[in-house]
């Protein structure tokens, strides 16, 4: 399966491309690539076109993905925004929509709204509904892999919500639910094909904090399906740093976007930070992580101290991950990573100080894709690896 996916990914990323170039890029023999591409052509997943040029002799076929053969829908359920994309097999976006998350307390009504937006998107796009393979919903929190049930989502205050079951009752397409950080990790591997044979950890730093791990292109779930909870690594002993999971001192409780906003709010409420007070217009409830970074860039000492401490906590957690897993790549993603390269460098420096000497000698820490649609597009990428009901997709198994 890995060889087939590598070839398909290579054609998707670099097509039109000939078989010899594919073999060189993915590290397979030309006969193996020919066997796989012949099957892809047979199933209509790729199409061939003759290379244009002068001269005698047979010109090599160039292969490209047939985007119209299958379509996939990806949904990014964010704390403030929902993003939905419809893409083809070539990963080109056909249509997209986003809207404010708003009230999440009535989970059933929330799910019905997502389903209505999905149907509106597909109808507006004008695509043949029979070509839509399925939907993947990227959801923050603990997800039961077999059922797509949301066991616990602290960002939404949800417990035991049958998200996948409800959506399958409403939509005419098969729906799967996956943890948002695992989807993000899958996207980072997809857009960087060299990662397909590496161990890759993706850490989402946003309103909350989570992670996803891939080994040789395959998601790692752990014994109970709850791997990747980087945000709940204990990083301090502060008894007042209570986390939404019920523990104290978790990374998410002290270094997430919500935590930064909370610390800034306390400063403004005590009248100790006029810069932050000015940025929020005197209303502490308007404070968010971005304003803390803005204040730090303006030279605000309190904001700088908050960010330095945040980088230190993140470095402690990443050092623990490096010491335990020794990954090749760590991608830092999410809204907090959109505040300039200085924050990334602070985290890297703190991690280096904290990791065991000589451990993680090969690890590279990078910023993930900053595009706001990356999680939704990653979710769409996940669909074919779950849904094998159609004959051509079954070939990719």
mmCIF file of N, CA and C in Angstrom, residues 267-396:
data_model
loop_
_atom_site.group_PDB
_atom_site.id
_atom_site.type_symbol
_atom_site.label_atom_id
_atom_site.label_comp_id
_atom_site.label_asym_id
_atom_site.label_seq_id
_atom_site.Cartn_x
_atom_site.Cartn_y
_atom_site.Cartn_z
ATOM 1 N N UNK A 267 -3.671 40.556 34.135
ATOM 2 C CA UNK A 267 -2.871 41.784 34.230
ATOM 3 C C UNK A 267 -3.726 43.029 34.030
ATOM 4 N N UNK A 268 -4.604 42.978 33.038
ATOM 5 C CA UNK A 268 -5.457 44.134 32.753
ATOM 6 C C UNK A 268 -6.461 44.358 33.881
ATOM 7 N N UNK A 269 -7.011 43.273 34.395
ATOM 8 C CA UNK A 269 -7.991 43.401 35.482
ATOM 9 C C UNK A 269 -7.368 43.991 36.737
ATOM 10 N N UNK A 270 -6.065 43.741 36.930
ATOM 11 C CA UNK A 270 -5.366 44.319 38.097
ATOM 12 C C UNK A 270 -4.804 45.710 37.797
ATOM 13 N N UNK A 271 -4.997 46.181 36.565
ATOM 14 C CA UNK A 271 -4.507 47.493 36.185
ATOM 15 C C UNK A 271 -3.008 47.576 36.071
ATOM 16 N N UNK A 272 -2.340 46.464 35.724
ATOM 17 C CA UNK A 272 -0.878 46.410 35.715
ATOM 18 C C UNK A 272 -0.265 46.528 34.328
ATOM 19 N N UNK A 273 -1.092 46.569 33.277
ATOM 20 C CA UNK A 273 -0.505 46.601 31.934
ATOM 21 C C UNK A 273 -1.285 47.547 31.027
ATOM 22 N N UNK A 274 -0.865 48.809 30.934
ATOM 23 C CA UNK A 274 -1.585 49.788 30.119
ATOM 24 C C UNK A 274 -1.525 49.482 28.622
ATOM 25 N N UNK A 275 -0.467 48.818 28.162
ATOM 26 C CA UNK A 275 -0.360 48.488 26.735
ATOM 27 C C UNK A 275 -1.439 47.488 26.344
ATOM 28 N N UNK A 276 -1.548 46.418 27.095
ATOM 29 C CA UNK A 276 -2.589 45.417 26.824
ATOM 30 C C UNK A 276 -3.978 46.023 27.004
ATOM 31 N N UNK A 277 -4.112 46.877 27.991
ATOM 32 C CA UNK A 277 -5.415 47.525 28.225
ATOM 33 C C UNK A 277 -5.812 48.369 27.014
ATOM 34 N N UNK A 278 -4.848 49.050 26.449
ATOM 35 C CA UNK A 278 -5.129 49.866 25.257
ATOM 36 C C UNK A 278 -5.497 48.984 24.063
ATOM 37 N N UNK A 279 -4.778 47.872 23.885
ATOM 38 C CA UNK A 279 -5.016 46.987 22.743
ATOM 39 C C UNK A 279 -6.400 46.330 22.797
ATOM 40 N N UNK A 280 -6.883 46.092 24.001
ATOM 41 C CA UNK A 280 -8.202 45.453 24.122
ATOM 42 C C UNK A 280 -9.320 46.476 24.323
ATOM 43 N N UNK A 281 -8.988 47.749 24.218
ATOM 44 C CA UNK A 281 -9.991 48.790 24.365
ATOM 45 C C UNK A 281 -10.586 48.855 25.749
ATOM 46 N N UNK A 282 -9.816 48.442 26.745
ATOM 47 C CA UNK A 282 -10.292 48.485 28.124
ATOM 48 C C UNK A 282 -11.192 47.332 28.507
ATOM 49 N N UNK A 283 -11.446 46.391 27.572
ATOM 50 C CA UNK A 283 -12.310 45.235 27.846
ATOM 51 C C UNK A 283 -11.461 43.971 27.895
ATOM 52 N N UNK A 284 -11.146 43.459 29.091
ATOM 53 C CA UNK A 284 -10.294 42.270 29.208
ATOM 54 C C UNK A 284 -10.838 41.055 28.466
ATOM 55 N N UNK A 285 -12.148 40.968 28.274
ATOM 56 C CA UNK A 285 -12.739 39.812 27.596
ATOM 57 C C UNK A 285 -12.373 39.768 26.113
ATOM 58 N N UNK A 286 -11.885 40.871 25.577
ATOM 59 C CA UNK A 286 -11.487 40.913 24.171
ATOM 60 C C UNK A 286 -10.058 40.439 23.963
ATOM 61 N N UNK A 287 -9.356 40.182 25.040
ATOM 62 C CA UNK A 287 -7.961 39.769 24.929
ATOM 63 C C UNK A 287 -7.849 38.355 24.361
ATOM 64 N N UNK A 288 -6.920 38.193 23.428
ATOM 65 C CA UNK A 288 -6.607 36.896 22.852
ATOM 66 C C UNK A 288 -5.103 36.814 22.668
ATOM 67 N N UNK A 289 -4.608 35.622 22.324
ATOM 68 C CA UNK A 289 -3.167 35.413 22.250
ATOM 69 C C UNK A 289 -2.491 36.392 21.295
ATOM 70 N N UNK A 290 -3.124 36.685 20.172
ATOM 71 C CA UNK A 290 -2.509 37.565 19.182
ATOM 72 C C UNK A 290 -2.182 38.929 19.784
ATOM 73 N N UNK A 291 -3.059 39.450 20.633
ATOM 74 C CA UNK A 291 -2.808 40.759 21.247
ATOM 75 C C UNK A 291 -1.614 40.724 22.189
ATOM 76 N N UNK A 292 -1.364 39.562 22.809
ATOM 77 C CA UNK A 292 -0.191 39.432 23.676
ATOM 78 C C UNK A 292 1.082 39.530 22.832
ATOM 79 N N UNK A 293 1.079 38.863 21.677
ATOM 80 C CA UNK A 293 2.231 38.954 20.770
ATOM 81 C C UNK A 293 2.394 40.379 20.239
ATOM 82 N N UNK A 294 1.267 41.036 19.938
ATOM 83 C CA UNK A 294 1.327 42.426 19.473
ATOM 84 C C UNK A 294 1.952 43.323 20.533
ATOM 85 N N UNK A 295 1.544 43.111 21.780
ATOM 86 C CA UNK A 295 2.082 43.920 22.878
ATOM 87 C C UNK A 295 3.580 43.680 23.057
ATOM 88 N N UNK A 296 4.002 42.439 22.906
ATOM 89 C CA UNK A 296 5.426 42.121 23.035
ATOM 90 C C UNK A 296 6.243 42.825 21.961
ATOM 91 N N UNK A 297 5.703 42.866 20.739
ATOM 92 C CA UNK A 297 6.404 43.565 19.648
ATOM 93 C C UNK A 297 6.478 45.071 19.903
ATOM 94 N N UNK A 298 5.544 45.579 20.697
ATOM 95 C CA UNK A 298 5.558 47.004 21.048
ATOM 96 C C UNK A 298 6.487 47.289 22.228
ATOM 97 N N UNK A 299 7.127 46.235 22.739
ATOM 98 C CA UNK A 299 8.079 46.409 23.828
ATOM 99 C C UNK A 299 7.510 46.206 25.209
ATOM 100 N N UNK A 300 6.282 45.722 25.327
ATOM 101 C CA UNK A 300 5.646 45.533 26.629
ATOM 102 C C UNK A 300 6.362 44.422 27.404
ATOM 103 N N UNK A 301 6.887 44.742 28.563
ATOM 104 C CA UNK A 301 7.692 43.798 29.346
ATOM 105 C C UNK A 301 6.861 42.620 29.846
ATOM 106 N N UNK A 302 5.633 42.888 30.304
ATOM 107 C CA UNK A 302 4.771 41.804 30.790
ATOM 108 C C UNK A 302 4.482 40.805 29.677
ATOM 109 N N UNK A 303 4.130 41.299 28.499
ATOM 110 C CA UNK A 303 3.808 40.421 27.378
ATOM 111 C C UNK A 303 5.029 39.598 26.968
ATOM 112 N N UNK A 304 6.196 40.230 26.950
ATOM 113 C CA UNK A 304 7.416 39.501 26.607
ATOM 114 C C UNK A 304 7.682 38.383 27.601
ATOM 115 N N UNK A 305 7.443 38.665 28.868
ATOM 116 C CA UNK A 305 7.674 37.659 29.894
ATOM 117 C C UNK A 305 6.701 36.480 29.720
ATOM 118 N N UNK A 306 5.467 36.783 29.401
ATOM 119 C CA UNK A 306 4.480 35.722 29.177
ATOM 120 C C UNK A 306 4.912 34.834 28.007
ATOM 121 N N UNK A 307 5.353 35.447 26.919
ATOM 122 C CA UNK A 307 5.740 34.685 25.727
ATOM 123 C C UNK A 307 7.014 33.878 25.986
ATOM 124 N N UNK A 308 7.982 34.462 26.684
ATOM 125 C CA UNK A 308 9.202 33.722 27.013
ATOM 126 C C UNK A 308 8.884 32.500 27.870
ATOM 127 N N UNK A 309 8.002 32.674 28.837
ATOM 128 C CA UNK A 309 7.620 31.561 29.699
ATOM 129 C C UNK A 309 6.865 30.499 28.907
ATOM 130 N N UNK A 310 6.017 30.950 27.983
ATOM 131 C CA UNK A 310 5.279 30.020 27.131
ATOM 132 C C UNK A 310 6.224 29.184 26.284
ATOM 133 N N UNK A 311 7.217 29.830 25.671
ATOM 134 C CA UNK A 311 8.210 29.113 24.860
ATOM 135 C C UNK A 311 8.969 28.100 25.711
ATOM 136 N N UNK A 312 9.263 28.468 26.953
ATOM 137 C CA UNK A 312 9.982 27.554 27.852
ATOM 138 C C UNK A 312 9.143 26.318 28.144
ATOM 139 N N UNK A 313 7.854 26.507 28.441
ATOM 140 C CA UNK A 313 6.974 25.367 28.712
ATOM 141 C C UNK A 313 6.865 24.455 27.482
ATOM 142 N N UNK A 314 6.715 25.060 26.322
ATOM 143 C CA UNK A 314 6.617 24.260 25.096
ATOM 144 C C UNK A 314 7.916 23.499 24.871
ATOM 145 N N UNK A 315 9.051 24.157 25.130
ATOM 146 C CA UNK A 315 10.341 23.493 24.995
ATOM 147 C C UNK A 315 10.477 22.293 25.917
ATOM 148 N N UNK A 316 9.974 22.409 27.138
ATOM 149 C CA UNK A 316 10.004 21.284 28.086
ATOM 150 C C UNK A 316 9.232 20.095 27.512
ATOM 151 N N UNK A 317 8.036 20.355 26.976
ATOM 152 C CA UNK A 317 7.205 19.281 26.432
ATOM 153 C C UNK A 317 7.845 18.661 25.186
ATOM 154 N N UNK A 318 8.386 19.496 24.306
ATOM 155 C CA UNK A 318 9.013 18.965 23.095
ATOM 156 C C UNK A 318 10.263 18.159 23.433
ATOM 157 N N UNK A 319 11.020 18.603 24.428
ATOM 158 C CA UNK A 319 12.201 17.844 24.853
ATOM 159 C C UNK A 319 11.798 16.458 25.341
ATOM 160 N N UNK A 320 10.680 16.386 26.069
ATOM 161 C CA UNK A 320 10.194 15.087 26.534
ATOM 162 C C UNK A 320 9.821 14.193 25.343
ATOM 163 N N UNK A 321 9.174 14.794 24.339
ATOM 164 C CA UNK A 321 8.803 14.034 23.137
ATOM 165 C C UNK A 321 10.050 13.538 22.398
ATOM 166 N N UNK A 322 11.059 14.395 22.298
ATOM 167 C CA UNK A 322 12.296 14.014 21.609
ATOM 168 C C UNK A 322 13.002 12.899 22.364
ATOM 169 N N UNK A 323 13.112 13.033 23.671
ATOM 170 C CA UNK A 323 13.787 12.012 24.472
ATOM 171 C C UNK A 323 13.075 10.663 24.374
ATOM 172 N N UNK A 324 11.750 10.700 24.278
ATOM 173 C CA UNK A 324 10.968 9.467 24.250
ATOM 174 C C UNK A 324 10.893 8.860 22.854
ATOM 175 N N UNK A 325 10.666 9.686 21.821
ATOM 176 C CA UNK A 325 10.361 9.167 20.486
ATOM 177 C C UNK A 325 11.478 9.331 19.458
ATOM 178 N N UNK A 326 12.382 10.281 19.667
ATOM 179 C CA UNK A 326 13.466 10.547 18.727
ATOM 180 C C UNK A 326 12.941 10.710 17.295
ATOM 181 N N UNK A 327 12.028 11.659 17.051
ATOM 182 C CA UNK A 327 11.467 11.815 15.703
ATOM 183 C C UNK A 327 12.453 12.475 14.745
ATOM 184 N N UNK A 328 12.173 12.350 13.450
ATOM 185 C CA UNK A 328 12.979 13.040 12.439
ATOM 186 C C UNK A 328 12.568 14.499 12.298
ATOM 187 N N UNK A 329 11.259 14.754 12.348
ATOM 188 C CA UNK A 329 10.719 16.093 12.131
ATOM 189 C C UNK A 329 9.675 16.406 13.200
ATOM 190 N N UNK A 330 9.677 17.650 13.652
ATOM 191 C CA UNK A 330 8.587 18.162 14.486
ATOM 192 C C UNK A 330 8.060 19.412 13.792
ATOM 193 N N UNK A 331 6.781 19.394 13.443
ATOM 194 C CA UNK A 331 6.138 20.563 12.843
ATOM 195 C C UNK A 331 5.289 21.252 13.894
ATOM 196 N N UNK A 332 5.484 22.547 14.059
ATOM 197 C CA UNK A 332 4.680 23.352 14.977
ATOM 198 C C UNK A 332 3.664 24.132 14.148
ATOM 199 N N UNK A 333 2.393 23.878 14.422
ATOM 200 C CA UNK A 333 1.312 24.443 13.617
ATOM 201 C C UNK A 333 0.337 25.199 14.507
ATOM 202 N N UNK A 334 -0.694 25.744 13.903
ATOM 203 C CA UNK A 334 -1.738 26.412 14.667
ATOM 204 C C UNK A 334 -1.565 27.923 14.714
ATOM 205 N N UNK A 335 -2.587 28.581 15.253
ATOM 206 C CA UNK A 335 -2.650 30.037 15.249
ATOM 207 C C UNK A 335 -1.502 30.719 15.960
ATOM 208 N N UNK A 336 -0.973 30.120 17.015
ATOM 209 C CA UNK A 336 0.115 30.763 17.758
ATOM 210 C C UNK A 336 1.391 30.851 16.933
ATOM 211 N N UNK A 337 1.520 29.988 15.922
ATOM 212 C CA UNK A 337 2.731 29.991 15.096
ATOM 213 C C UNK A 337 2.646 31.014 13.975
ATOM 214 N N UNK A 338 1.603 31.815 13.940
ATOM 215 C CA UNK A 338 1.456 32.837 12.904
ATOM 216 C C UNK A 338 1.893 34.217 13.395
ATOM 217 N N UNK A 339 2.684 34.210 14.471
ATOM 218 C CA UNK A 339 3.088 35.482 15.072
ATOM 219 C C UNK A 339 4.563 35.802 14.858
ATOM 220 N N UNK A 340 5.104 35.339 13.742
ATOM 221 C CA UNK A 340 6.477 35.681 13.395
ATOM 222 C C UNK A 340 7.477 34.608 13.762
ATOM 223 N N UNK A 341 8.653 34.623 13.112
ATOM 224 C CA UNK A 341 9.670 33.586 13.310
ATOM 225 C C UNK A 341 10.357 33.624 14.664
ATOM 226 N N UNK A 342 10.291 34.750 15.360
ATOM 227 C CA UNK A 342 10.991 34.865 16.639
ATOM 228 C C UNK A 342 10.470 33.861 17.660
ATOM 229 N N UNK A 343 9.160 33.623 17.659
ATOM 230 C CA UNK A 343 8.571 32.680 18.613
ATOM 231 C C UNK A 343 9.090 31.273 18.343
ATOM 232 N N UNK A 344 9.167 30.884 17.068
ATOM 233 C CA UNK A 344 9.697 29.569 16.711
ATOM 234 C C UNK A 344 11.137 29.422 17.205
ATOM 235 N N UNK A 345 11.937 30.455 17.017
ATOM 236 C CA UNK A 345 13.336 30.377 17.441
ATOM 237 C C UNK A 345 13.446 30.271 18.961
ATOM 238 N N UNK A 346 12.572 30.959 19.683
ATOM 239 C CA UNK A 346 12.568 30.845 21.149
ATOM 240 C C UNK A 346 12.265 29.404 21.571
ATOM 241 N N UNK A 347 11.263 28.795 20.922
ATOM 242 C CA UNK A 347 10.880 27.422 21.256
ATOM 243 C C UNK A 347 12.026 26.460 20.959
ATOM 244 N N UNK A 348 12.675 26.639 19.818
ATOM 245 C CA UNK A 348 13.787 25.760 19.440
ATOM 246 C C UNK A 348 14.936 25.870 20.443
ATOM 247 N N UNK A 349 15.219 27.090 20.867
ATOM 248 C CA UNK A 349 16.298 27.291 21.838
ATOM 249 C C UNK A 349 15.959 26.648 23.183
ATOM 250 N N UNK A 350 14.725 26.812 23.629
ATOM 251 C CA UNK A 350 14.296 26.209 24.898
ATOM 252 C C UNK A 350 14.312 24.694 24.817
ATOM 253 N N UNK A 351 13.892 24.147 23.680
ATOM 254 C CA UNK A 351 13.890 22.697 23.498
ATOM 255 C C UNK A 351 15.307 22.150 23.565
ATOM 256 N N UNK A 352 16.225 22.809 22.883
ATOM 257 C CA UNK A 352 17.623 22.366 22.862
ATOM 258 C C UNK A 352 18.222 22.356 24.265
ATOM 259 N N UNK A 353 17.869 23.347 25.067
ATOM 260 C CA UNK A 353 18.384 23.399 26.446
ATOM 261 C C UNK A 353 17.843 22.256 27.284
ATOM 262 N N UNK A 354 16.614 21.841 26.979
ATOM 263 C CA UNK A 354 15.926 20.874 27.836
ATOM 264 C C UNK A 354 16.102 19.412 27.409
ATOM 265 N N UNK A 355 16.340 19.158 26.124
ATOM 266 C CA UNK A 355 16.426 17.764 25.694
ATOM 267 C C UNK A 355 17.733 17.146 26.176
ATOM 268 N N UNK A 356 17.721 15.831 26.316
ATOM 269 C CA UNK A 356 18.894 15.108 26.804
ATOM 270 C C UNK A 356 20.065 15.290 25.838
ATOM 271 N N UNK A 357 21.236 15.466 26.393
ATOM 272 C CA UNK A 357 22.433 15.639 25.574
ATOM 273 C C UNK A 357 22.612 14.425 24.666
ATOM 274 N N UNK A 358 22.823 14.678 23.391
ATOM 275 C CA UNK A 358 23.007 13.663 22.343
ATOM 276 C C UNK A 358 21.708 12.963 21.929
ATOM 277 N N UNK A 359 20.605 13.253 22.601
ATOM 278 C CA UNK A 359 19.319 12.690 22.153
ATOM 279 C C UNK A 359 18.754 13.566 21.041
ATOM 280 N N UNK A 360 17.995 12.962 20.157
ATOM 281 C CA UNK A 360 17.350 13.724 19.092
ATOM 282 C C UNK A 360 18.321 14.437 18.192
ATOM 283 N N UNK A 361 19.449 13.804 17.870
ATOM 284 C CA UNK A 361 20.468 14.469 17.058
ATOM 285 C C UNK A 361 20.007 14.738 15.626
ATOM 286 N N UNK A 362 18.995 13.982 15.173
ATOM 287 C CA UNK A 362 18.529 14.138 13.794
ATOM 288 C C UNK A 362 17.268 14.999 13.681
ATOM 289 N N UNK A 363 16.679 15.348 14.810
ATOM 290 C CA UNK A 363 15.391 16.036 14.768
ATOM 291 C C UNK A 363 15.539 17.452 14.200
ATOM 292 N N UNK A 364 14.570 17.821 13.382
ATOM 293 C CA UNK A 364 14.491 19.178 12.839
ATOM 294 C C UNK A 364 13.131 19.742 13.225
ATOM 295 N N UNK A 365 13.114 20.920 13.854
ATOM 296 C CA UNK A 365 11.867 21.563 14.263
ATOM 297 C C UNK A 365 11.534 22.648 13.247
ATOM 298 N N UNK A 366 10.348 22.557 12.667
ATOM 299 C CA UNK A 366 9.941 23.445 11.590
ATOM 300 C C UNK A 366 8.562 24.032 11.852
ATOM 301 N N UNK A 367 8.274 25.149 11.225
ATOM 302 C CA UNK A 367 6.911 25.669 11.261
ATOM 303 C C UNK A 367 6.079 24.936 10.236
ATOM 304 N N UNK A 368 4.861 24.564 10.603
ATOM 305 C CA UNK A 368 3.965 23.877 9.684
ATOM 306 C C UNK A 368 3.340 24.837 8.686
ATOM 307 N N UNK A 369 2.559 24.290 7.810
ATOM 308 C CA UNK A 369 1.878 25.072 6.782
ATOM 309 C C UNK A 369 0.968 26.106 7.449
ATOM 310 N N UNK A 370 1.180 27.401 7.186
ATOM 311 C CA UNK A 370 0.373 28.427 7.848
ATOM 312 C C UNK A 370 -0.967 28.706 7.169
ATOM 313 N N UNK A 371 -1.211 28.072 6.031
ATOM 314 C CA UNK A 371 -2.446 28.339 5.306
ATOM 315 C C UNK A 371 -3.666 27.964 6.151
ATOM 316 N N UNK A 372 -4.659 28.823 6.172
ATOM 317 C CA UNK A 372 -5.822 28.599 7.038
ATOM 318 C C UNK A 372 -6.653 27.396 6.623
ATOM 319 N N UNK A 373 -6.484 26.910 5.377
ATOM 320 C CA UNK A 373 -7.276 25.788 4.884
ATOM 321 C C UNK A 373 -6.552 24.450 5.013
ATOM 322 N N UNK A 374 -5.373 24.428 5.643
ATOM 323 C CA UNK A 374 -4.583 23.194 5.615
ATOM 324 C C UNK A 374 -5.242 22.023 6.342
ATOM 325 N N UNK A 375 -5.933 22.285 7.453
ATOM 326 C CA UNK A 375 -6.572 21.179 8.181
ATOM 327 C C UNK A 375 -7.753 20.620 7.378
ATOM 328 N N UNK A 376 -8.552 21.498 6.778
ATOM 329 C CA UNK A 376 -9.670 21.041 5.953
ATOM 330 C C UNK A 376 -9.161 20.238 4.759
ATOM 331 N N UNK A 377 -8.100 20.713 4.125
ATOM 332 C CA UNK A 377 -7.530 19.982 2.981
ATOM 333 C C UNK A 377 -6.917 18.663 3.441
ATOM 334 N N UNK A 378 -6.293 18.680 4.621
ATOM 335 C CA UNK A 378 -5.759 17.437 5.169
ATOM 336 C C UNK A 378 -6.852 16.436 5.458
ATOM 337 N N UNK A 379 -8.001 16.923 5.942
ATOM 338 C CA UNK A 379 -9.133 16.031 6.198
ATOM 339 C C UNK A 379 -9.610 15.382 4.904
ATOM 340 N N UNK A 380 -9.685 16.167 3.842
ATOM 341 C CA UNK A 380 -10.082 15.613 2.545
ATOM 342 C C UNK A 380 -9.090 14.551 2.091
ATOM 343 N N UNK A 381 -7.804 14.729 2.400
ATOM 344 C CA UNK A 381 -6.774 13.754 2.045
ATOM 345 C C UNK A 381 -6.960 12.456 2.799
ATOM 346 N N UNK A 382 -7.508 12.536 4.003
ATOM 347 C CA UNK A 382 -7.652 11.345 4.835
ATOM 348 C C UNK A 382 -8.734 10.408 4.301
ATOM 349 N N UNK A 383 -9.749 10.961 3.636
ATOM 350 C CA UNK A 383 -10.914 10.160 3.209
ATOM 351 C C UNK A 383 -10.539 8.891 2.453
ATOM 352 N N UNK A 384 -9.718 8.959 1.396
ATOM 353 C CA UNK A 384 -9.459 7.735 0.635
ATOM 354 C C UNK A 384 -8.718 6.658 1.405
ATOM 355 N N UNK A 385 -8.067 7.013 2.509
ATOM 356 C CA UNK A 385 -7.346 6.013 3.285
ATOM 357 C C UNK A 385 -8.246 5.314 4.306
ATOM 358 N N UNK A 386 -9.454 5.810 4.453
ATOM 359 C CA UNK A 386 -10.449 5.145 5.284
ATOM 360 C C UNK A 386 -11.480 4.409 4.426
ATOM 361 N N UNK A 387 -11.901 5.050 3.351
ATOM 362 C CA UNK A 387 -13.059 4.582 2.599
ATOM 363 C C UNK A 387 -12.593 3.798 1.376
ATOM 364 N N UNK A 388 -12.728 2.490 1.439
ATOM 365 C CA UNK A 388 -12.291 1.630 0.346
ATOM 366 C C UNK A 388 -13.489 1.026 -0.397
ATOM 367 N N UNK A 389 -14.654 1.616 -0.262
ATOM 368 C CA UNK A 389 -15.873 1.012 -0.802
ATOM 369 C C UNK A 389 -15.928 1.051 -2.322
ATOM 370 N N UNK A 390 -15.205 1.987 -2.950
ATOM 371 C CA UNK A 390 -15.224 2.065 -4.394
ATOM 372 C C UNK A 390 -14.043 1.284 -4.963
ATOM 373 N N UNK A 391 -14.289 0.659 -6.117
ATOM 374 C CA UNK A 391 -13.317 -0.293 -6.670
ATOM 375 C C UNK A 391 -11.933 0.325 -6.868
ATOM 376 N N UNK A 392 -11.874 1.512 -7.441
ATOM 377 C CA UNK A 392 -10.576 2.111 -7.708
ATOM 378 C C UNK A 392 -9.831 2.444 -6.436
ATOM 379 N N UNK A 393 -10.558 2.919 -5.418
ATOM 380 C CA UNK A 393 -9.902 3.213 -4.145
ATOM 381 C C UNK A 393 -9.440 1.928 -3.472
ATOM 382 N N UNK A 394 -10.163 0.830 -3.692
ATOM 383 C CA UNK A 394 -9.777 -0.443 -3.105
ATOM 384 C C UNK A 394 -8.399 -0.875 -3.600
ATOM 385 N N UNK A 395 -8.059 -0.499 -4.831
ATOM 386 C CA UNK A 395 -6.739 -0.813 -5.368
ATOM 387 C C UNK A 395 -5.629 -0.196 -4.517
ATOM 388 N N UNK A 396 -5.913 0.971 -3.887
ATOM 389 C CA UNK A 396 -4.903 1.664 -3.117
ATOM 390 C C UNK A 396 -4.652 1.010 -1.760
#
